[in-house]
Amino acid sequence: MVTRQARGFTYLAILMGGLALLGEVWETSARREKETELLFIGHQYRRAIGLYYDSTPGGVKRYPRTLEDLVKDPRQPATQRHLRKFYLDPITGKNEWGLVKAPDGGILGVHSLSEQAPLKVAGFRVRDAGFEGAQKYADWKFNHTPPAAAAAGKPPAKPAAKPPGD
């Protein structure tokens, strides 16, 4: 015969198990939102770096020397903003980003400083294909690739198939 006290303990154990499961689902959902936000913010930085690079006066294109150059371009007499504001890294919650250096010493891209493993490891858009299988958020590098360099990195076109009988 089950006592009233035993039934209460069982009920409490089931309730605690349900709350633990709910907490885990909430945490996973919150991490997915942060990943989505990181992708958005990373693309904003990538886009701003590209705008800075493309608007370089003269013939030699240059990358920004600091992230501040994206918010207020020092090369222009009038205020030109390639990035509306600085963004916090949604994963770390800090205004610190890893910087990917360009050959000219400027900033080619940014990445999170988080060593945490991402939930999303596949199914990225083409521009983020390099993120596939990343072991940590710091591996998600939002680099600007100039159009000429992107075209040079494409595999050569396949020759047309010969018609049968040739």
Coordinates of N, CA and C in Angstrom, one line a residue:
M1 N 0.8 -1.2 0.0 CA 0.0 0.0 0.0 C 0.9 1.3 0.0
V2 N 0.6 2.2 -0.9 CA 1.4 3.4 -1.1 C 0.9 4.5 -0.1
T3 N 1.7 5.0 0.6 CA 1.3 6.0 1.6 C 1.2 7.4 0.9
R4 N 0.5 8.3 1.5 CA 0.3 9.6 1.0 C 1.6 10.3 0.8
Q5 N 2.5 10.1 1.8 CA 3.8 10.8 1.7 C 4.6 10.3 0.5
A6 N 4.5 9.0 0.2 CA 5.2 8.4 -1.0 C 4.7 9.0 -2.3
R7 N 3.3 9.1 -2.4 CA 2.7 9.7 -3.5 C 3.2 11.1 -3.7
G8 N 3.3 11.9 -2.7 CA 3.7 13.3 -2.7 C 5.2 13.4 -3.2
F9 N 6.0 12.4 -2.7 CA 7.4 12.4 -3.2 C 7.5 12.1 -4.7
T10 N 6.7 11.2 -5.1 CA 6.7 10.8 -6.6 C 6.3 12.0 -7.4
Y11 N 5.2 12.6 -7.0 CA 4.7 13.8 -7.7 C 5.8 14.9 -7.8
L12 N 6.4 15.1 -6.7 CA 7.5 16.1 -6.6 C 8.6 15.7 -7.5
A13 N 9.0 14.5 -7.6 CA 10.1 14.0 -8.4 C 9.8 14.2 -9.9
I14 N 8.5 13.9 -10.3 CA 8.1 14.1 -11.7 C 8.1 15.6 -12.0
L15 N 7.6 16.4 -11.1 CA 7.5 17.8 -11.3 C 9.0 18.4 -11.5
M16 N 9.9 18.0 -10.7 CA 11.3 18.5 -10.8 C 11.9 18.0 -12.1
G17 N 11.7 16.8 -12.5 CA 12.2 16.3 -13.8 C 11.6 17.1 -15.0
G18 N 10.4 17.4 -14.9 CA 9.7 18.2 -16.0 C 10.3 19.6 -16.0
L19 N 10.6 20.2 -14.9 CA 11.2 21.6 -14.8 C 12.6 21.5 -15.3
A20 N 13.3 20.5 -15.0 CA 14.7 20.3 -15.5 C 14.7 20.2 -17.1
L21 N 13.8 19.5 -17.6 CA 13.7 19.3 -19.0 C 13.3 20.6 -19.7
L22 N 12.4 21.3 -19.1 CA 12.0 22.6 -19.6 C 13.1 23.6 -19.6
G23 N 13.9 23.6 -18.5 CA 15.1 24.5 -18.5 C 16.1 24.2 -19.6
E24 N 16.3 22.9 -19.9 CA 17.2 22.5 -20.9 C 16.7 23.0 -22.3
V25 N 15.5 22.8 -22.5 CA 14.9 23.3 -23.8 C 15.0 24.8 -23.9
W26 N 14.7 25.5 -22.8 CA 14.8 27.0 -22.9 C 16.3 27.4 -23.1
E27 N 17.2 26.8 -22.5 CA 18.6 27.1 -22.7 C 19.1 26.9 -24.2
T28 N 18.7 25.8 -24.7 CA 19.0 25.5 -26.1 C 18.4 26.5 -27.1
S29 N 17.1 26.9 -26.8 CA 16.4 27.9 -27.6 C 17.2 29.2 -27.5
A30 N 17.6 29.6 -26.3 CA 18.3 30.9 -26.1 C 19.7 30.8 -26.9
R31 N 20.3 29.7 -26.9 CA 21.6 29.6 -27.6 C 21.4 29.7 -29.1
R32 N 20.3 29.1 -29.6 CA 20.0 29.2 -31.0 C 19.8 30.7 -31.4
E33 N 19.1 31.4 -30.6 CA 18.8 32.8 -30.8 C 20.1 33.6 -30.9
K34 N 21.0 33.3 -29.9 CA 22.3 34.0 -29.9 C 23.1 33.6 -31.1
E35 N 23.0 32.4 -31.6 CA 23.7 32.0 -32.9 C 23.2 32.8 -34.0
T36 N 21.9 32.9 -34.1 CA 21.2 33.7 -35.2 C 21.7 35.1 -35.1
E37 N 21.7 35.7 -33.9 CA 22.2 37.1 -33.8 C 23.7 37.2 -34.1
L38 N 24.5 36.3 -33.8 CA 25.9 36.3 -34.2 C 26.0 36.3 -35.7
L39 N 25.3 35.5 -36.4 CA 25.3 35.5 -37.8 C 24.9 36.8 -38.4
F40 N 23.9 37.4 -37.9 CA 23.4 38.8 -38.4 C 24.5 39.8 -38.1
I41 N 25.0 39.9 -36.9 CA 26.1 40.9 -36.6 C 27.3 40.6 -37.3
G42 N 27.8 39.4 -37.5 CA 29.0 39.1 -38.3 C 28.8 39.6 -39.7
H43 N 27.6 39.4 -40.3 CA 27.4 39.9 -41.6 C 27.4 41.4 -41.7
Q44 N 27.0 42.1 -40.6 CA 27.0 43.5 -40.6 C 28.5 44.0 -40.7
Y45 N 29.3 43.3 -39.9 CA 30.8 43.7 -39.9 C 31.4 43.4 -41.2
R46 N 31.1 42.2 -41.8 CA 31.6 41.8 -43.1 C 31.2 42.8 -44.2
R47 N 29.9 43.2 -44.2 CA 29.4 44.2 -45.1 C 30.1 45.5 -45.0
A48 N 30.3 46.0 -43.7 CA 30.9 47.3 -43.4 C 32.4 47.3 -43.9
I49 N 33.1 46.2 -43.6 CA 34.5 46.1 -44.1 C 34.5 46.1 -45.6
G50 N 33.6 45.5 -46.3 CA 33.5 45.5 -47.7 C 33.2 46.9 -48.3
L51 N 32.3 47.6 -47.6 CA 32.0 49.0 -48.0 C 33.2 49.9 -47.8
Y52 N 33.9 49.7 -46.7 CA 35.1 50.5 -46.4 C 36.2 50.2 -47.5
Y53 N 36.4 49.0 -47.8 CA 37.4 48.5 -48.8 C 37.0 49.1 -50.2
D54 N 35.7 49.0 -50.6 CA 35.3 49.5 -51.9 C 35.3 51.0 -52.0
S55 N 35.2 51.7 -50.9 CA 35.2 53.2 -51.0 C 36.6 53.8 -50.8
T56 N 37.6 53.0 -50.9 CA 39.0 53.5 -50.7 C 39.2 54.5 -51.9
P57 N 39.6 55.7 -51.6 CA 40.0 56.6 -52.7 C 41.3 56.2 -53.4
G58 N 41.4 56.5 -54.7 CA 42.6 56.1 -55.4 C 42.5 54.6 -55.9
G59 N 43.6 54.1 -56.4 CA 43.5 52.8 -57.1 C 43.8 51.7 -56.2
V60 N 44.5 51.9 -55.1 CA 44.9 50.8 -54.2 C 43.9 50.7 -53.1
K61 N 43.2 49.5 -53.0 CA 42.2 49.3 -52.0 C 42.8 48.9 -50.7
R62 N 42.2 49.4 -49.6 CA 42.8 49.2 -48.3 C 41.6 48.8 -47.3
Y63 N 42.0 48.0 -46.4 CA 41.1 47.5 -45.3 C 41.2 48.5 -44.1
P64 N 40.2 48.6 -43.3 CA 40.2 49.5 -42.1 C 41.3 49.0 -41.2
R65 N 41.9 50.0 -40.5 CA 43.0 49.7 -39.5 C 42.4 49.3 -38.2
T66 N 41.2 49.9 -37.9 CA 40.5 49.7 -36.6 C 39.0 49.5 -36.9
L67 N 38.3 48.9 -35.9 CA 36.8 48.8 -36.1 C 36.2 50.2 -36.0
E68 N 36.9 51.1 -35.3 CA 36.4 52.5 -35.2 C 36.3 53.2 -36.6
D69 N 37.2 52.8 -37.5 CA 37.2 53.3 -38.9 C 35.9 52.9 -39.6
L70 N 35.2 51.9 -39.2 CA 34.0 51.5 -39.8 C 32.8 52.4 -39.4
V71 N 32.9 52.9 -38.2 CA 31.8 53.7 -37.6 C 32.0 55.2 -38.1
K72 N 33.2 55.6 -38.3 CA 33.5 56.9 -38.8 C 34.8 56.8 -39.6
D73 N 34.6 56.8 -41.0 CA 35.7 56.7 -41.9 C 36.6 57.9 -41.9
P74 N 37.8 57.8 -41.4 CA 38.7 59.0 -41.3 C 39.3 59.5 -42.6
R75 N 39.1 58.7 -43.7 CA 39.6 59.1 -45.0 C 38.7 60.0 -45.7
Q76 N 37.5 60.2 -45.3 CA 36.5 61.0 -45.9 C 36.4 62.4 -45.2
P77 N 36.2 63.5 -45.9 CA 36.1 64.8 -45.3 C 34.7 64.9 -44.6
A78 N 33.7 64.3 -45.1 CA 32.4 64.3 -44.5 C 32.2 63.0 -43.7
T79 N 31.4 63.0 -42.7 CA 31.2 61.8 -41.9 C 30.6 60.7 -42.8
Q80 N 31.3 59.6 -42.9 CA 30.8 58.4 -43.6 C 30.8 57.2 -42.7
R81 N 29.7 56.6 -42.5 CA 29.6 55.4 -41.6 C 29.3 54.2 -42.4
H82 N 30.2 53.2 -42.3 CA 30.0 51.9 -43.0 C 29.3 51.0 -42.0
L83 N 29.4 51.3 -40.8 CA 28.7 50.5 -39.7 C 28.0 51.5 -38.8
R84 N 26.7 51.3 -38.6 CA 25.9 52.2 -37.8 C 26.4 52.4 -36.4
K85 N 26.8 51.2 -35.8 CA 27.2 51.2 -34.3 C 28.0 50.0 -34.1
F86 N 28.7 50.0 -32.9 CA 29.4 48.8 -32.5 C 28.4 47.8 -32.0
Y87 N 28.7 46.6 -32.2 CA 27.8 45.5 -31.7 C 28.5 44.7 -30.6
L88 N 27.8 44.2 -29.7 CA 28.3 43.3 -28.7 C 28.3 41.9 -29.3
D89 N 29.3 41.1 -28.9 CA 29.3 39.7 -29.4 C 28.2 39.0 -28.5
P90 N 27.1 38.5 -29.2 CA 26.0 37.9 -28.4 C 26.4 36.7 -27.7
I91 N 27.4 36.0 -28.0 CA 27.8 34.8 -27.3 C 28.6 35.1 -26.0
T92 N 29.5 36.1 -26.1 CA 30.3 36.4 -24.9 C 29.6 37.6 -24.1
G93 N 28.8 38.4 -24.8 CA 28.2 39.5 -24.2 C 29.1 40.7 -24.1
K94 N 30.3 40.7 -24.7 CA 31.3 41.7 -24.6 C 31.5 42.4 -25.9
N95 N 32.0 43.6 -25.9 CA 32.3 44.4 -27.1 C 33.7 44.1 -27.5
E96 N 34.1 42.8 -27.5 CA 35.4 42.4 -28.0 C 35.2 41.4 -29.1
W97 N 36.0 41.6 -30.1 CA 36.0 40.7 -31.3 C 37.4 40.3 -31.6
G98 N 37.5 39.1 -32.1 CA 38.7 38.6 -32.7 C 38.9 39.3 -34.1
L99 N 40.1 39.7 -34.4 CA 40.3 40.4 -35.7 C 41.1 39.5 -36.6
V100 N 40.6 39.4 -37.9 CA 41.4 38.7 -38.9 C 42.1 39.7 -39.7
K101 N 43.5 39.6 -39.7 CA 44.3 40.6 -40.3 C 44.4 40.3 -41.8
A102 N 44.4 41.4 -42.6 CA 44.6 41.4 -44.0 C 46.1 41.5 -44.3
P103 N 46.5 41.1 -45.5 CA 47.9 41.2 -45.9 C 48.4 42.6 -45.7
D104 N 47.6 43.7 -45.9 CA 48.1 45.0 -45.8 C 48.1 45.5 -44.3
G105 N 47.8 44.6 -43.4 CA 47.8 45.0 -42.0 C 46.5 45.5 -41.4
G106 N 45.5 45.7 -42.3 CA 44.2 46.1 -41.9 C 43.3 44.9 -41.4
I107 N 42.1 45.2 -41.2 CA 41.1 44.2 -40.7 C 40.3 43.6 -41.9
L108 N 40.5 42.3 -42.1 CA 39.8 41.6 -43.2 C 38.5 41.0 -42.7
G109 N 38.4 40.7 -41.4 CA 37.2 40.1 -40.9 C 37.2 40.1 -39.3
V110 N 36.1 39.7 -38.8 CA 36.0 39.5 -37.3 C 35.4 38.1 -37.0
H111 N 35.6 37.8 -35.7 CA 35.1 36.5 -35.2 C 34.8 36.6 -33.7
S112 N 34.0 35.8 -33.2 CA 33.7 35.8 -31.8 C 35.0 35.2 -31.1
L113 N 35.1 35.6 -29.8 CA 36.2 35.1 -29.0 C 35.8 33.9 -28.2
S114 N 34.6 33.4 -28.4 CA 34.0 32.3 -27.6 C 34.6 31.0 -28.0
E115 N 35.0 30.2 -27.0 CA 35.6 28.8 -27.3 C 34.5 27.8 -27.2
Q116 N 33.2 28.2 -27.0 CA 32.1 27.4 -26.8 C 31.8 26.7 -28.1
A117 N 31.3 25.4 -28.1 CA 31.0 24.7 -29.3 C 29.6 25.1 -29.8
P118 N 29.5 25.4 -31.1 CA 28.2 25.9 -31.6 C 27.2 24.7 -31.7
L119 N 25.9 25.1 -31.6 CA 24.9 24.1 -31.9 C 24.8 23.8 -33.4
K120 N 24.8 24.9 -34.2 CA 24.7 24.8 -35.6 C 26.0 24.4 -36.2
V121 N 26.1 23.3 -36.9 CA 27.4 22.9 -37.5 C 27.2 22.6 -39.0
A122 N 26.0 22.7 -39.5 CA 25.7 22.4 -40.9 C 24.5 23.2 -41.4
G123 N 24.3 23.3 -42.7 CA 23.1 23.9 -43.3 C 23.3 25.4 -43.3
F124 N 24.5 25.9 -43.5 CA 24.8 27.3 -43.6 C 24.5 27.8 -45.1
R125 N 24.3 29.1 -45.2 CA 24.2 29.7 -46.5 C 25.6 29.6 -47.2
V126 N 25.6 29.9 -48.5 CA 26.8 29.8 -49.3 C 27.9 30.7 -48.8
R127 N 27.6 31.9 -48.4 CA 28.6 32.9 -47.9 C 29.2 32.4 -46.6
D128 N 28.5 31.5 -45.9 CA 29.1 31.0 -44.6 C 29.5 29.5 -44.7
A129 N 29.7 29.0 -45.9 CA 30.0 27.6 -46.0 C 31.2 27.2 -45.2
G130 N 32.1 28.1 -45.0 CA 33.3 27.8 -44.2 C 33.1 27.5 -42.8
F131 N 31.9 27.7 -42.3 CA 31.5 27.5 -40.9 C 31.1 26.0 -40.7
E132 N 30.9 25.3 -41.7 CA 30.5 23.9 -41.6 C 31.5 23.1 -40.8
G133 N 31.0 22.4 -39.8 CA 31.8 21.6 -38.9 C 32.7 22.3 -38.0
A134 N 32.5 23.6 -37.8 CA 33.3 24.4 -36.9 C 33.2 23.8 -35.4
Q135 N 34.4 23.8 -34.7 CA 34.4 23.3 -33.4 C 34.1 24.3 -32.3
K136 N 34.2 25.6 -32.7 CA 33.9 26.6 -31.7 C 33.4 27.9 -32.4
Y137 N 32.7 28.8 -31.7 CA 32.3 30.0 -32.4 C 33.4 30.9 -32.9
A138 N 34.6 30.8 -32.3 CA 35.7 31.5 -32.8 C 36.1 31.1 -34.2
D139 N 35.7 30.0 -34.6 CA 36.0 29.5 -36.0 C 35.1 30.1 -37.0
W140 N 34.0 30.8 -36.6 CA 33.1 31.4 -37.5 C 33.8 32.8 -37.9
K141 N 34.5 32.8 -38.9 CA 35.2 34.1 -39.3 C 34.4 34.8 -40.4
F142 N 34.0 36.0 -40.1 CA 33.2 36.8 -41.0 C 34.2 37.7 -41.8
N143 N 34.8 37.1 -42.9 CA 35.8 37.8 -43.7 C 35.2 38.4 -44.9
H144 N 35.7 39.6 -45.3 CA 35.4 40.2 -46.6 C 36.3 39.6 -47.6
T145 N 35.7 39.2 -48.7 CA 36.5 38.7 -49.8 C 36.2 39.6 -51.0
P146 N 37.2 40.3 -51.5 CA 36.9 41.2 -52.7 C 36.4 40.4 -53.9
P147 N 35.6 41.0 -54.7 CA 35.0 40.2 -55.9 C 36.1 39.5 -56.7
A148 N 37.2 40.2 -57.0 CA 38.2 39.6 -57.8 C 38.9 38.4 -57.2
A149 N 39.1 38.5 -55.8 CA 39.6 37.3 -55.1 C 38.6 36.2 -55.1
A150 N 37.4 36.5 -54.9 CA 36.3 35.5 -54.9 C 36.3 34.8 -56.2
A151 N 36.4 35.5 -57.3 CA 36.3 34.9 -58.7 C 37.6 34.1 -58.9
A152 N 38.7 34.5 -58.4 CA 40.0 33.7 -58.6 C 39.9 32.4 -57.8
G153 N 39.2 32.4 -56.7 CA 39.1 31.2 -55.8 C 38.1 30.2 -56.3
K154 N 37.3 30.5 -57.4 CA 36.3 29.6 -57.9 C 37.1 28.5 -58.7
P155 N 36.5 27.2 -58.6 CA 37.1 26.2 -59.4 C 36.9 26.5 -60.9
P156 N 37.8 26.0 -61.7 CA 37.6 26.3 -63.2 C 36.4 25.7 -63.7
A157 N 35.8 26.3 -64.7 CA 34.6 25.8 -65.3 C 34.9 24.4 -66.0
K158 N 33.9 23.5 -65.9 CA 34.1 22.2 -66.5 C 33.9 22.3 -68.0
P159 N 34.7 21.6 -68.7 CA 34.6 21.6 -70.2 C 33.2 21.0 -70.6
A160 N 32.7 21.5 -71.6 CA 31.4 21.0 -72.1 C 31.5 19.5 -72.5
A161 N 30.5 18.8 -72.2 CA 30.5 17.3 -72.5 C 30.5 17.1 -74.0
K162 N 31.3 16.2 -74.5 CA 31.4 15.9 -75.9 C 30.1 15.1 -76.3
P163 N 29.5 15.4 -77.4 CA 28.4 14.7 -77.9 C 28.8 13.2 -78.1
P164 N 27.9 12.3 -77.9 CA 28.2 10.9 -78.1 C 28.6 10.6 -79.6
G165 N 29.5 9.8 -79.8 CA 30.0 9.4 -81.1 C 31.2 10.2 -81.5
D166 N 31.7 11.2 -80.8 CA 32.9 12.0 -81.2 C 34.1 11.3 -80.8

